[in-house]
Short mmCIF file of C-alpha atoms in Angstrom, two decimals:
data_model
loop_
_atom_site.label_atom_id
_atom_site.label_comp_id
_atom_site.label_asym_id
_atom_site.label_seq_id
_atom_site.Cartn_x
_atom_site.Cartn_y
_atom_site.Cartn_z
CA UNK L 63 109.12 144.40 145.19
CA UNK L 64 111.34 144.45 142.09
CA UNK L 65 108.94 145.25 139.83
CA UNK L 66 108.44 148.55 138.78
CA UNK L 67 104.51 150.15 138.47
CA UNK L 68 103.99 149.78 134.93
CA UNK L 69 104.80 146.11 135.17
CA UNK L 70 103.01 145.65 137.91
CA UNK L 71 99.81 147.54 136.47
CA UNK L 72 100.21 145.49 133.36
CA UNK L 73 100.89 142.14 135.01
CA UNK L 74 97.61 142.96 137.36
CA UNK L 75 95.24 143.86 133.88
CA UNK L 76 96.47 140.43 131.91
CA UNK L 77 96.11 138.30 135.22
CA UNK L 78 92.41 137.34 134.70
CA UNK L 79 92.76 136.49 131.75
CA UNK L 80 96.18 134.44 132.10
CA UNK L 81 93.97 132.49 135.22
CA UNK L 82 91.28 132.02 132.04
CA UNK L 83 93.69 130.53 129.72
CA UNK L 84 95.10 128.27 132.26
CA UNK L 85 92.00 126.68 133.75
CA UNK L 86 90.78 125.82 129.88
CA UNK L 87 93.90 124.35 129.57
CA UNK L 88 93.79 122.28 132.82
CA UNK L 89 89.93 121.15 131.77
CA UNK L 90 91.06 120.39 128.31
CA UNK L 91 94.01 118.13 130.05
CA UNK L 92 91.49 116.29 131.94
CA UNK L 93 89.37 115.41 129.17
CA UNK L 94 92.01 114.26 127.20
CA UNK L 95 93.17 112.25 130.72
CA UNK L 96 89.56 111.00 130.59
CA UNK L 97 89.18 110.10 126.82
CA UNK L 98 92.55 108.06 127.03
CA UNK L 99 91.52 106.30 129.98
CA UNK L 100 88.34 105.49 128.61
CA UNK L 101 90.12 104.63 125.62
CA UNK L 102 92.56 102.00 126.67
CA UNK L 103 90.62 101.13 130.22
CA UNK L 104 93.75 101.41 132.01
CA UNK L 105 94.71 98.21 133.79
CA UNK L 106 92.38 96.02 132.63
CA UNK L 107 93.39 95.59 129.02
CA UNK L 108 93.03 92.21 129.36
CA UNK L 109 89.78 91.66 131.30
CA UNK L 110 86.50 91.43 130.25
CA UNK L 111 84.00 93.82 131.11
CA UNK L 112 80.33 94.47 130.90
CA UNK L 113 80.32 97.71 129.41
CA UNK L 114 78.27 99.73 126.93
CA UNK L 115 80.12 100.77 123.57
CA UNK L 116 79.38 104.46 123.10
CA UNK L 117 81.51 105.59 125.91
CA UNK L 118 84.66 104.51 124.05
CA UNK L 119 83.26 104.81 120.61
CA UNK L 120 83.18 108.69 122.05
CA UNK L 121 86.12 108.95 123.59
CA UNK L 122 87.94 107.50 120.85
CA UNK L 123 86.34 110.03 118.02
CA UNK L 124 87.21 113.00 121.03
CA UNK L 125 90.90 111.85 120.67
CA UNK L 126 91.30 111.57 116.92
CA UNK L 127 89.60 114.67 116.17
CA UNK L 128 91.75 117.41 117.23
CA UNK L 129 94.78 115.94 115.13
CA UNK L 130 92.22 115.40 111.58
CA UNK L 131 91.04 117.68 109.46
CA UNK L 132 88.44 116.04 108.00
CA UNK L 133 85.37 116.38 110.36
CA UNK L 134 83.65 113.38 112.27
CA UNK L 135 79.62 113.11 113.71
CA UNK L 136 78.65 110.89 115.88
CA UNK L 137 74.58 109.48 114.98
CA UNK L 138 74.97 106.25 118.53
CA UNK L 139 72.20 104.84 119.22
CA UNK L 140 70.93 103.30 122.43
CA UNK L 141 72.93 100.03 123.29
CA UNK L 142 72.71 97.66 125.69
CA UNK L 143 76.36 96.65 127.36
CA UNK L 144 78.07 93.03 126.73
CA UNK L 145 80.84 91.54 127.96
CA UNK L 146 84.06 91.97 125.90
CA UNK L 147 87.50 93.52 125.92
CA UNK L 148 86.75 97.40 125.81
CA UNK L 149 90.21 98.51 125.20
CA UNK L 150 90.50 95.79 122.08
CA UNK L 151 86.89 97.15 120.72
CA UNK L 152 87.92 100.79 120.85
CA UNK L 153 91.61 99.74 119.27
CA UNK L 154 89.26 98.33 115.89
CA UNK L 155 86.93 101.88 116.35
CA UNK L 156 90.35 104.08 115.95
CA UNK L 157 91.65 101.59 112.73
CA UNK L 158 88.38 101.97 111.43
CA UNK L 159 88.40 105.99 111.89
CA UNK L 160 91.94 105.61 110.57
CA UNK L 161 91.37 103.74 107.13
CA UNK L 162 87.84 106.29 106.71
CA UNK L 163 90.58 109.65 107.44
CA UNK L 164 92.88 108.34 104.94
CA UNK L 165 90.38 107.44 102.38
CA UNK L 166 89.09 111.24 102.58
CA UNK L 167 92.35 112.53 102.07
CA UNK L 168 91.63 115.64 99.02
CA UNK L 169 88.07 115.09 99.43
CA UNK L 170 85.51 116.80 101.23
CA UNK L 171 82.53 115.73 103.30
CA UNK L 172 82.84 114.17 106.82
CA UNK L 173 83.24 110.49 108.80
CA UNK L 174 80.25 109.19 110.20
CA UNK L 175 79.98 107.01 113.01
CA UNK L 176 76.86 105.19 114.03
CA UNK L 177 75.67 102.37 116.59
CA UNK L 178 72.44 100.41 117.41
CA UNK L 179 71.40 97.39 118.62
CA UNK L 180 69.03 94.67 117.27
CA UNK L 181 67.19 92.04 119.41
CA UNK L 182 70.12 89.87 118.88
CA UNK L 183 72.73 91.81 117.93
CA UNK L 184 74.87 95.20 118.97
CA UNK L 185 76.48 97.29 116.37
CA UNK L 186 78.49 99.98 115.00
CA UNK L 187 79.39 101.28 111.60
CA UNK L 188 82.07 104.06 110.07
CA UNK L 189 81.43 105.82 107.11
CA UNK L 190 83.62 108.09 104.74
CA UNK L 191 82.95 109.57 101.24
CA UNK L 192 86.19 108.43 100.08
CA UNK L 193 87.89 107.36 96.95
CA UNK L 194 86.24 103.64 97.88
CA UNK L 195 87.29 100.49 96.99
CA UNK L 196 86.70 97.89 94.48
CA UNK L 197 85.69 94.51 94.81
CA UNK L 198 88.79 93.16 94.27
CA UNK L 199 90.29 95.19 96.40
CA UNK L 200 87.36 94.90 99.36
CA UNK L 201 87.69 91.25 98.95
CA UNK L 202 91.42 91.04 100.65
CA UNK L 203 91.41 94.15 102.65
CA UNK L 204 91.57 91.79 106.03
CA UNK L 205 95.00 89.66 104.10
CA UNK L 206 97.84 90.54 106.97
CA UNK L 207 100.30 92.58 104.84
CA UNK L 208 98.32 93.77 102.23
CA UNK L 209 97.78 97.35 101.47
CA UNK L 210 97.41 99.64 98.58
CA UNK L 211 99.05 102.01 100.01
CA UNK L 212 102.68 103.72 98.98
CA UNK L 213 105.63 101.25 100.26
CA UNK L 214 106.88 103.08 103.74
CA UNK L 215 103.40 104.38 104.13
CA UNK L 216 101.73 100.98 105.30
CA UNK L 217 102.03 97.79 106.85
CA UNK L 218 98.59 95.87 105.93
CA UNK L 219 98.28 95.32 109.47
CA UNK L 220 95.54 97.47 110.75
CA UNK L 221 92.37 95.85 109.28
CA UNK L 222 94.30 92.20 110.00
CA UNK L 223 94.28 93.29 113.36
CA UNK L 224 90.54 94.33 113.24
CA UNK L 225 89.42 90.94 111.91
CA UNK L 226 91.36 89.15 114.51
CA UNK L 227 89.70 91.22 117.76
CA UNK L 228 86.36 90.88 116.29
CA UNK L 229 86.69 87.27 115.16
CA UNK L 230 87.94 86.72 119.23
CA UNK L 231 84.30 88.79 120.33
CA UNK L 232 82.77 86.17 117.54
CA UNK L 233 81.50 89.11 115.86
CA UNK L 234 81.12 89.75 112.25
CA UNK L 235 82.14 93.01 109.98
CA UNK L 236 80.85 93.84 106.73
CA UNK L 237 82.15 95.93 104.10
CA UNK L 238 80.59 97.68 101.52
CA UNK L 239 81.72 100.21 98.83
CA UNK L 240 82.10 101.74 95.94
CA UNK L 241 84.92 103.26 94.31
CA UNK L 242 84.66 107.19 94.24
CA UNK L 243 81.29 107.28 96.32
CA UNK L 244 82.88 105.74 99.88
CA UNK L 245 83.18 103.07 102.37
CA UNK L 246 80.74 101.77 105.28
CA UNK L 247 82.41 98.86 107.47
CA UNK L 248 80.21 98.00 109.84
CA UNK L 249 80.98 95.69 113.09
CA UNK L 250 78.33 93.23 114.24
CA UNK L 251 78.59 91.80 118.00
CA UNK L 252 76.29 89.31 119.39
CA UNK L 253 74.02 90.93 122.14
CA UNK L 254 73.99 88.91 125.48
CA UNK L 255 71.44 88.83 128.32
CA UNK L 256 72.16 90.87 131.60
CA UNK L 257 73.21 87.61 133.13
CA UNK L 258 75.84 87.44 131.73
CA UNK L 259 77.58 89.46 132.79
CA UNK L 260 80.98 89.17 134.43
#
């Protein structure tokens, strides 16, 4: 009753589009709800589950890709699910996108992430076209504490930690690269029959 006609005209002409901008922001609030529960599989952190990969490969890119410049595509294939610790595989898939975003830093071109599945064998791969690495370097990039990063900038902890979760799925993970052309680490997780699961 307060308000006088011009603010009430005004508030009436910028309503629909006020309702607009809040309902993309609710939606985009539920995705990210979504992508973090995917992400961390809320409450079962420490169970095993018979699940298929791509789900929380995706939702982990959707969550890292509104903060990075540098642009990500996703190229997953069909996979069949296995039993392992979802939140502990997507953990490795963000230090993976992690290490590829900071070896693109002043470069351009994008991350690729890819998946597929073998008769024995699930697995996933992230790409950059990075500054690379060289084979000295490659060879100890899993050593706990080391790092060639800046001292304050890095811990040598992330790819320690990848080893270890994908050593507990007895998986593998290969690296290969070359300095100035990029990296490709690719994860390798045995494939199990449907029985098997939990």
């Amino acid at each position: 009753k307060g308000l006088d006609g011009v603010a009430t005209t005004q508030l009436r002409e910028d309503l629909p589009d006020l309702i607009a901008e809040s309902r993309q922001g609710v939606q985009s609030m539920r995705r990210i709800v979504q992508d973090l529960t995917v992400f961390a599989r809320a409450g079962s952190a420490d169970a095993q589950e018979w699940v298929g990969l791509n789900t929380g490969i995706a939702a982990t890119v959707a969550l890292v890709l509104p903060q990075w410049k540098t642009p990500i595509s996703l190229d997953l294939g069909p996979l069949p699910n296995l039993t392992c610790h979802p939140a502990q595989i997507n953990l490795v898939v963000l230090q993976l996108l992690n290490n590829a975003a900071q070896a693109m830093q002043g470069r351009t071109g994008e991350i690729v992430v890819q998946s597929g599945a073998t008769a024995h064998e699930v697995w996933f791969a992230v790409m950059d076209a990075g500054c690379g690495m060289s084979d000295a370097v490659r060879m100890r990039v899993f050593e706990p504490f080391f790092t060639t990063r800046c001292v304050g900038q890095g811990y040598g902890m992330g790819l320690a930690l990848v080893w270890g979760i994908v050593q507990a799925h007895q998986g593998k993970i290969d690296v290969q690269s070359i300095p100035d052309v990029g990296t490709t680490v690719t994860v390798t997780l045995p494939r199990q029959p449907e029985d098997n699961a939990p």
